[in-house]
Short mmCIF file of C-alpha atoms and ligand atoms in Angstrom, two decimals:
data_model
loop_
_atom_site.label_atom_id
_atom_site.label_comp_id
_atom_site.label_asym_id
_atom_site.label_seq_id
_atom_site.Cartn_x
_atom_site.Cartn_y
_atom_site.Cartn_z
CA MET A 16 -33.39 39.01 20.46
CA PRO A 17 -30.86 36.40 19.34
CA LYS A 18 -27.54 36.51 21.12
CA SER A 19 -25.00 38.51 19.15
CA ASN A 20 -21.96 36.59 17.97
CA THR A 21 -19.75 39.63 17.70
CA GLY A 22 -19.27 40.30 21.40
CA SER A 23 -15.96 39.83 23.19
CA ASP A 24 -16.97 36.33 24.38
CA ALA A 25 -17.41 35.00 20.80
CA TYR A 26 -15.06 32.27 19.60
CA ASP A 27 -12.43 33.75 17.33
CA PRO A 28 -10.42 30.89 15.80
CA GLN A 29 -7.67 33.18 14.45
CA THR A 30 -6.78 34.44 17.91
CA ILE A 31 -7.44 31.35 20.01
CA GLU A 32 -5.70 28.84 17.75
CA GLU A 33 -2.71 31.11 17.29
CA LYS A 34 -2.38 31.45 21.06
CA TRP A 35 -2.34 27.67 21.62
CA ARG A 36 -0.03 26.96 18.69
CA ARG A 37 2.46 29.37 20.21
CA ARG A 38 2.18 27.84 23.64
CA TRP A 39 2.70 24.29 22.29
CA GLU A 40 5.74 25.47 20.38
CA ASP A 41 7.27 27.39 23.31
CA ARG A 42 6.78 24.49 25.71
CA HIS A 43 7.61 21.70 23.21
CA THR A 44 4.36 20.12 24.36
CA ASN A 45 4.39 17.51 21.59
CA SER A 46 8.08 16.71 21.76
CA VAL A 47 8.79 13.31 23.27
CA ASP A 48 12.06 11.66 24.24
CA ILE A 49 10.93 8.19 23.32
CA HIS A 50 14.05 6.52 24.78
CA ALA A 51 13.61 8.08 28.20
CA ALA A 52 9.82 7.71 28.28
CA ASP A 53 8.20 5.52 30.93
CA ARG A 54 5.38 4.40 28.68
CA PRO A 55 6.55 4.99 25.10
CA TYR A 56 3.88 4.87 22.41
CA TYR A 57 4.80 5.25 18.75
CA ASN A 58 1.92 6.68 16.73
CA LEU A 59 3.10 6.82 13.12
CA MET A 60 1.11 8.19 10.23
CA MET A 61 2.42 7.90 6.67
CA PHE A 62 4.53 10.93 5.77
CA PRO A 63 3.00 13.12 3.06
CA TYR A 64 4.63 13.56 -0.35
CA PRO A 65 5.25 17.31 -0.69
CA SER A 66 4.57 16.99 -4.40
CA ALA A 67 2.01 19.73 -4.78
CA GLU A 68 1.40 23.22 -3.55
CA GLY A 69 -0.36 22.04 -0.44
CA LEU A 70 -2.02 19.21 1.45
CA HIS A 71 -5.08 17.67 -0.10
CA VAL A 72 -8.17 16.89 1.90
CA GLY A 73 -7.33 13.17 1.92
CA ASN A 74 -4.10 13.90 3.84
CA VAL A 75 -6.03 15.88 6.43
CA PHE A 76 -8.70 13.20 6.73
CA ALA A 77 -6.08 10.51 7.44
CA PHE A 78 -3.95 12.62 9.80
CA ILE A 79 -6.88 13.66 11.98
CA GLY A 80 -7.96 10.05 12.55
CA SER A 81 -4.44 9.12 13.58
CA ASP A 82 -4.12 12.22 15.77
CA ILE A 83 -7.35 11.41 17.62
CA HIS A 84 -5.90 8.00 18.41
CA GLY A 85 -2.65 9.61 19.62
CA ARG A 86 -4.48 12.06 21.88
CA PHE A 87 -6.62 9.26 23.29
CA ARG A 88 -3.47 7.30 24.17
CA ARG A 89 -1.87 10.33 25.74
CA LEU A 90 -4.93 10.86 27.95
CA GLN A 91 -4.53 7.23 29.00
CA GLY A 92 -1.06 8.10 30.26
CA TRP A 93 1.16 7.01 27.39
CA ASP A 94 4.14 9.07 26.22
CA VAL A 95 2.94 9.41 22.66
CA PHE A 96 5.49 10.13 19.97
CA GLU A 97 3.78 11.31 16.80
CA PRO A 98 6.52 11.71 14.19
CA ILE A 99 6.28 13.78 11.06
CA GLY A 100 8.39 13.98 7.95
CA PHE A 101 8.29 14.48 4.22
CA ASP A 102 8.81 11.74 1.70
CA ALA A 103 9.92 13.90 -1.19
CA PHE A 104 11.61 11.40 -3.51
CA GLY A 105 10.03 9.68 -6.44
CA ILE A 106 7.71 10.04 -9.32
CA HIS A 107 5.13 12.35 -7.72
CA SER A 108 7.69 15.04 -6.94
CA GLU A 109 9.43 14.55 -10.26
CA ASN A 110 6.25 14.87 -12.30
CA TYR A 111 5.16 17.95 -10.40
CA ALA A 112 8.58 19.55 -10.98
CA LEU A 113 8.28 18.81 -14.71
CA LYS A 114 4.75 20.20 -14.80
CA VAL A 115 5.67 23.53 -13.23
CA ASN A 116 9.12 23.52 -14.85
CA THR A 117 11.08 24.14 -11.66
CA HIS A 118 14.07 22.17 -10.38
CA PRO A 119 13.03 19.80 -7.53
CA ALA A 120 15.85 21.13 -5.33
CA ARG A 121 14.12 24.54 -5.32
CA LEU A 122 10.56 23.30 -5.52
CA ILE A 123 10.56 20.73 -2.71
CA PRO A 124 11.73 23.03 0.13
CA ALA A 125 9.06 25.55 -0.87
CA ASN A 126 6.41 22.82 -0.87
CA ILE A 127 7.60 21.54 2.51
CA ALA A 128 7.33 25.04 3.99
CA ARG A 129 3.73 25.26 2.80
CA PHE A 130 2.87 21.73 4.03
CA THR A 131 4.43 22.53 7.42
CA GLU A 132 2.39 25.68 7.82
CA GLN A 133 -0.81 23.80 6.97
CA LEU A 134 -0.04 20.85 9.26
CA LYS A 135 0.63 23.23 12.14
CA ARG A 136 -2.63 25.06 11.55
CA ILE A 137 -4.62 21.83 11.77
CA GLY A 138 -3.30 21.55 15.34
CA LEU A 139 -2.02 17.97 15.19
CA MET A 140 0.19 16.87 18.10
CA LEU A 141 3.15 16.26 15.79
CA ASP A 142 6.69 16.27 17.16
CA TRP A 143 8.34 18.96 15.03
CA ASP A 144 11.61 18.61 16.96
CA HIS A 145 12.17 15.26 15.23
CA GLU A 146 11.05 16.07 11.70
CA VAL A 147 12.73 14.06 8.91
CA ARG A 148 13.06 14.68 5.17
CA THR A 149 13.89 11.77 2.91
CA THR A 150 15.73 14.13 0.53
CA ASP A 151 18.11 15.25 3.27
CA PRO A 152 21.58 13.68 2.72
CA ALA A 153 21.85 13.10 6.48
CA TYR A 154 18.70 10.98 6.20
CA TYR A 155 19.21 9.09 2.96
CA LYS A 156 22.76 8.08 3.79
CA TRP A 157 21.06 5.57 6.11
CA THR A 158 18.81 4.32 3.33
CA GLN A 159 21.97 3.76 1.31
CA TRP A 160 23.69 2.16 4.29
CA ILE A 161 20.85 -0.34 4.71
CA PHE A 162 21.00 -1.19 1.00
CA LEU A 163 24.77 -1.77 1.23
CA GLN A 164 24.35 -4.13 4.19
CA LEU A 165 21.74 -6.12 2.25
CA PHE A 166 24.02 -6.15 -0.80
CA LYS A 167 27.02 -7.36 1.20
CA GLY A 168 24.86 -10.06 2.75
CA GLY A 169 23.81 -11.27 -0.71
CA HIS A 170 20.22 -10.15 -0.18
CA ALA A 171 20.16 -7.57 -3.00
CA VAL A 172 20.56 -8.95 -6.51
CA LYS A 173 20.26 -7.41 -9.94
CA LYS A 174 18.36 -9.17 -12.68
CA GLN A 175 16.24 -8.56 -15.74
CA ALA A 176 12.52 -8.45 -15.10
CA PRO A 177 9.40 -7.26 -16.89
CA VAL A 178 7.82 -4.11 -15.53
CA ASN A 179 4.75 -1.99 -16.24
CA TRP A 180 5.75 1.10 -18.16
CA CYS A 181 3.64 4.22 -18.68
CA PRO A 182 4.93 6.16 -21.72
CA GLU A 183 3.35 9.33 -20.31
CA CYS A 184 4.76 9.06 -16.75
CA LYS A 185 7.99 7.85 -18.39
CA THR A 186 8.46 5.48 -15.51
CA VAL A 187 7.70 2.09 -14.03
CA LEU A 188 4.34 1.57 -12.35
CA ALA A 189 3.44 -0.75 -9.50
CA ASN A 190 0.77 -3.33 -10.31
CA GLU A 191 -1.62 -1.37 -8.09
CA GLN A 192 -1.19 1.69 -10.32
CA VAL A 193 -2.50 -0.12 -13.39
CA GLU A 194 -6.26 -0.09 -13.89
CA ASP A 195 -7.65 -2.36 -16.61
CA GLY A 196 -4.46 -1.97 -18.58
CA TYR A 197 -4.34 1.82 -18.28
CA CYS A 198 -2.23 4.14 -16.13
CA GLU A 199 -4.15 5.30 -13.03
CA ARG A 200 -2.81 8.81 -13.57
CA HIS A 201 -3.34 8.84 -17.34
CA PRO A 202 -6.67 7.11 -17.95
CA GLY A 203 -6.25 7.27 -21.75
CA VAL A 204 -2.72 5.84 -21.80
CA ARG A 205 -2.13 2.11 -22.21
CA VAL A 206 0.49 0.60 -19.94
CA HIS A 207 3.15 -1.41 -21.79
CA GLN A 208 5.58 -3.99 -20.62
CA ARG A 209 9.32 -3.41 -20.60
CA PHE A 210 12.18 -5.65 -19.73
CA LEU A 211 14.63 -3.82 -17.48
CA ALA A 212 17.55 -4.62 -15.20
CA GLN A 213 16.36 -4.07 -11.66
CA TRP A 214 17.39 -4.63 -8.07
CA PHE A 215 15.59 -7.25 -6.05
CA PHE A 216 15.66 -8.13 -2.38
CA THR A 217 15.63 -11.87 -1.94
CA ILE A 218 12.60 -11.89 0.33
CA THR A 219 11.39 -15.12 -1.25
CA LYS A 220 13.97 -16.88 0.94
CA TYR A 221 11.99 -15.68 3.93
CA ALA A 222 8.55 -16.20 2.41
CA LYS A 223 7.55 -18.94 4.80
CA ARG A 224 8.52 -16.95 7.90
CA LEU A 225 6.79 -13.85 6.55
CA LEU A 226 3.61 -15.76 5.78
CA ASP A 227 3.61 -17.46 9.18
CA SER A 228 4.16 -14.18 11.02
CA LEU A 229 1.35 -12.55 9.06
CA GLN A 230 -1.07 -14.78 10.97
CA THR A 231 -0.01 -13.18 14.26
CA LEU A 232 -0.88 -9.63 13.16
CA ASP A 233 -4.09 -7.98 14.24
CA TRP A 234 -4.91 -6.72 10.73
CA SER A 235 -8.02 -6.96 8.61
CA GLU A 236 -8.38 -10.08 6.49
CA SER A 237 -8.22 -8.10 3.23
CA THR A 238 -4.94 -6.40 4.22
CA ARG A 239 -3.40 -9.72 5.25
CA LEU A 240 -4.46 -11.28 1.96
CA MET A 241 -2.87 -8.42 0.03
CA GLN A 242 0.36 -8.86 2.00
CA ALA A 243 0.30 -12.62 1.40
CA ASN A 244 -0.03 -12.04 -2.35
CA TRP A 245 2.97 -9.72 -2.28
CA ILE A 246 5.07 -12.24 -0.40
CA GLY A 247 4.14 -14.93 -2.88
CA ARG A 248 4.32 -18.66 -2.72
CA SER A 249 7.25 -20.18 -0.95
CA GLU A 250 7.34 -23.88 -1.51
CA GLY A 251 8.31 -25.43 -4.79
CA ALA A 252 11.01 -27.25 -6.67
CA GLU A 253 12.98 -26.83 -9.83
CA LEU A 254 12.85 -29.65 -12.37
CA VAL A 255 14.99 -29.69 -15.49
CA PHE A 256 13.56 -30.56 -18.90
CA GLU A 257 16.00 -31.02 -21.78
CA THR A 258 15.75 -30.16 -25.46
CA PRO A 259 16.96 -32.74 -28.04
CA ALA A 260 20.01 -30.48 -28.49
CA GLY A 261 20.75 -30.90 -24.78
CA THR A 262 19.78 -27.41 -23.59
CA PRO A 263 18.43 -27.60 -20.04
CA ILE A 264 15.19 -25.71 -19.31
CA PRO A 265 14.67 -25.34 -15.56
CA VAL A 266 11.02 -25.35 -14.59
CA TYR A 267 9.62 -24.13 -11.30
CA THR A 268 6.69 -26.01 -9.85
CA THR A 269 4.87 -26.13 -6.54
CA ARG A 270 3.78 -29.68 -7.37
CA PRO A 271 6.86 -31.66 -8.47
CA ASP A 272 4.90 -34.86 -7.79
CA THR A 273 2.70 -34.13 -10.81
CA VAL A 274 5.59 -34.28 -13.31
CA PHE A 275 4.29 -37.62 -14.63
CA GLY A 276 1.20 -35.84 -15.93
CA ALA A 277 3.11 -33.03 -17.64
CA THR A 278 1.97 -33.06 -21.27
CA TYR A 279 3.64 -29.89 -22.51
CA LEU A 280 6.05 -27.14 -21.46
CA VAL A 281 5.22 -23.43 -21.54
CA LEU A 282 7.75 -20.61 -21.73
CA ALA A 283 7.01 -16.95 -21.01
CA PRO A 284 7.27 -14.89 -24.23
CA GLU A 285 10.27 -13.07 -22.71
CA HIS A 286 12.17 -16.27 -21.84
CA HIS A 287 15.75 -16.14 -23.14
CA LEU A 288 15.46 -19.62 -24.70
CA VAL A 289 12.47 -18.79 -26.92
CA ASP A 290 14.64 -18.04 -29.96
CA GLU A 291 16.67 -21.17 -29.49
CA VAL A 292 13.72 -23.54 -29.17
CA THR A 293 11.59 -22.05 -31.95
CA ALA A 294 11.53 -24.11 -35.15
CA SER A 295 12.22 -22.14 -38.33
CA GLU A 296 8.69 -22.70 -39.72
CA GLN A 297 7.22 -21.24 -36.49
CA ARG A 298 9.50 -18.21 -36.32
CA ASP A 299 7.00 -15.74 -37.83
CA ALA A 300 4.11 -16.85 -35.63
CA VAL A 301 6.23 -16.80 -32.47
CA GLY A 302 7.65 -13.36 -33.35
CA ARG A 303 4.15 -11.94 -33.83
CA TYR A 304 2.96 -13.45 -30.57
CA ARG A 305 5.90 -12.05 -28.60
CA ARG A 306 5.37 -8.56 -29.98
CA SER A 307 1.70 -8.59 -29.00
CA ALA A 308 2.49 -9.95 -25.52
CA ILE A 309 4.94 -7.13 -24.88
CA GLN A 310 2.19 -4.59 -25.65
CA GLN A 311 0.33 -5.80 -22.59
CA ASP A 312 0.78 -4.78 -19.01
CA ILE A 313 1.60 -7.35 -16.37
CA VAL A 314 -1.64 -6.92 -14.46
CA SER A 315 -3.91 -7.94 -17.32
CA ARG A 316 -1.64 -10.92 -17.92
CA LYS A 317 -2.23 -12.04 -14.36
CA VAL A 318 -6.00 -11.75 -14.43
CA GLY A 319 -7.33 -15.23 -13.84
CA ASP A 320 -10.46 -15.24 -15.99
CA ARG A 321 -8.84 -13.92 -19.15
CA GLU A 322 -8.84 -16.18 -22.20
CA LYS A 323 -5.50 -17.98 -22.48
CA THR A 324 -3.54 -17.52 -25.69
CA GLY A 325 -0.32 -19.09 -26.87
CA VAL A 326 1.68 -20.34 -29.83
CA PHE A 327 3.43 -23.64 -30.55
CA ALA A 328 7.23 -23.31 -30.78
CA GLY A 329 7.42 -26.25 -33.18
CA THR A 330 9.80 -28.28 -31.00
CA TYR A 331 9.77 -30.75 -28.12
CA VAL A 332 11.50 -31.43 -24.80
CA ARG A 333 11.96 -34.60 -22.83
CA ASN A 334 9.86 -35.09 -19.71
CA PRO A 335 12.52 -36.02 -17.10
CA ALA A 336 10.17 -38.45 -15.34
CA THR A 337 8.62 -40.35 -18.24
CA GLY A 338 11.17 -39.78 -21.00
CA GLU A 339 8.34 -38.79 -23.33
CA SER A 340 8.61 -35.92 -25.79
CA VAL A 341 6.29 -33.05 -24.90
CA PRO A 342 5.67 -29.95 -27.07
CA ILE A 343 6.94 -26.48 -26.14
CA TRP A 344 4.45 -23.63 -26.19
CA ILE A 345 4.95 -19.90 -25.71
CA ALA A 346 2.15 -18.29 -23.68
CA ASP A 347 1.75 -14.99 -21.89
CA TYR A 348 0.00 -16.42 -18.84
CA VAL A 349 3.48 -17.52 -17.78
CA LEU A 350 5.40 -14.62 -16.28
CA MET A 351 9.17 -14.22 -15.98
CA GLU A 352 8.77 -12.79 -12.50
CA TYR A 353 7.32 -16.03 -11.20
CA GLY A 354 9.73 -18.94 -10.77
CA THR A 355 11.92 -19.49 -13.81
CA GLY A 356 9.62 -18.18 -16.54
CA ALA A 357 8.98 -21.76 -17.62
CA ILE A 358 6.33 -24.16 -16.39
CA MET A 359 5.37 -27.73 -17.05
CA ALA A 360 1.70 -27.97 -17.88
CA VAL A 361 -0.32 -30.52 -16.00
CA PRO A 362 -3.89 -30.00 -17.24
CA ALA A 363 -5.28 -32.48 -14.73
CA HIS A 364 -3.91 -30.49 -11.78
CA ASP A 365 -3.81 -26.81 -12.65
CA GLU A 366 -6.82 -24.76 -13.67
CA ARG A 367 -4.79 -22.40 -15.83
CA ASP A 368 -3.11 -25.26 -17.69
CA TYR A 369 -6.47 -26.95 -18.15
CA GLU A 370 -8.08 -23.88 -19.72
CA PHE A 371 -5.10 -23.39 -21.98
CA ALA A 372 -5.04 -27.03 -23.06
ZN1 ZN B 420 1.01 7.50 -16.53
#
C-alpha cells in the first residue's frame, strides 16, 4: 500500500512556513548592522514598483536568484545585508492609479502592504528592519538634497531637448521603451517626438573616466557595451562655420582634422537656426520636412541602416578651413541631443555622411 500523505509526519507548508517566518521575525534573523559587521556583504536586488495589485512572477524569479546568492554568501561566513524597499514613483504607479481611478496616496500604501505580505511568504532573507519607500518624504528629501548639490556645483543644467512622447501614456519614454517606432506598452500607438525643457546632468564631462572605469568592471560584454552607448563619445571639438550674414553655426565633430574635406553642413530639423538659414524659395519644402521629422521617434532616427533623407536649405556657409562656400542641408539623421545639432559632412570619412551624399 502506498504511504499515506495525510499522516502527522506529512509536510504541511501552511504550518511549517508560518512557524519559521515567525521565528525569523522574532529573532530579527535577517537584520544586519552593516556598519558593525565583521564581514559586511551588500546583496542588493532592484526594488519592485508597487504599481499593481501584487508581485508578478518575473519579480519572484529575479528575487529568488538573488536570495540564493545571499544565502550562499551567508553560509560562507559573510554578514549579508539584503535590503528591500519600494520604488513607488513614476509612470507605472501613475498609470495604474489612473486605470483604477484611485489617488496614488491611497493606492500605493495598499499595494505595498500586499507586496510585503507576498515577499514575506516567499521566505526571502530580506532585512525588513531597514525597509525604504521612495515616496516617503524622509527618503526623498535626500534625493532632492543630492539634486541640489549637483545643481549648486553646476552639474545639473536645464535645456531644450527632443524626447520620445507616447500620446497614450501621456509621458516621455526612454529609448529602450520604444519598439520599432511604437510604445512598448501600447503596441498600436506611434511614438512622436517632442521638444521639451529638461534637466540634464553634465556626465559628458566625465565620459572619459566613466568609459575607462567600465573596463575594470566584471560585467558581461553586452552590458558594458550598453553602458558605453549611454555614456556616449567623449572626445571632440567645436568648429564654427559662418553664414554670409555672419551668423556663427557651431559644429561638433570627433574628427576636426577632416574639416578640409567638409563639403556641406547639416542641421537637425529642430535646430534653432533652421528658419534663419532657409531661403524663401525653400521655405515650403523645409517646413514639410520638419513636420514629418517631428512625427518620428528618436530611436528610428538613430537606426543606422535606415535610408537617409534631407532637404536643401537653399543657402551656404563658409568652411572655416578652406574658405569655400558649402551648402546647408536639413536632415533628421542629425540629432539635437548629440553635440550641437549641427554637423559638417565629410563623405570621405563618415559612413552616414557618405550614404546621405
Ligand atoms: Zn504608451
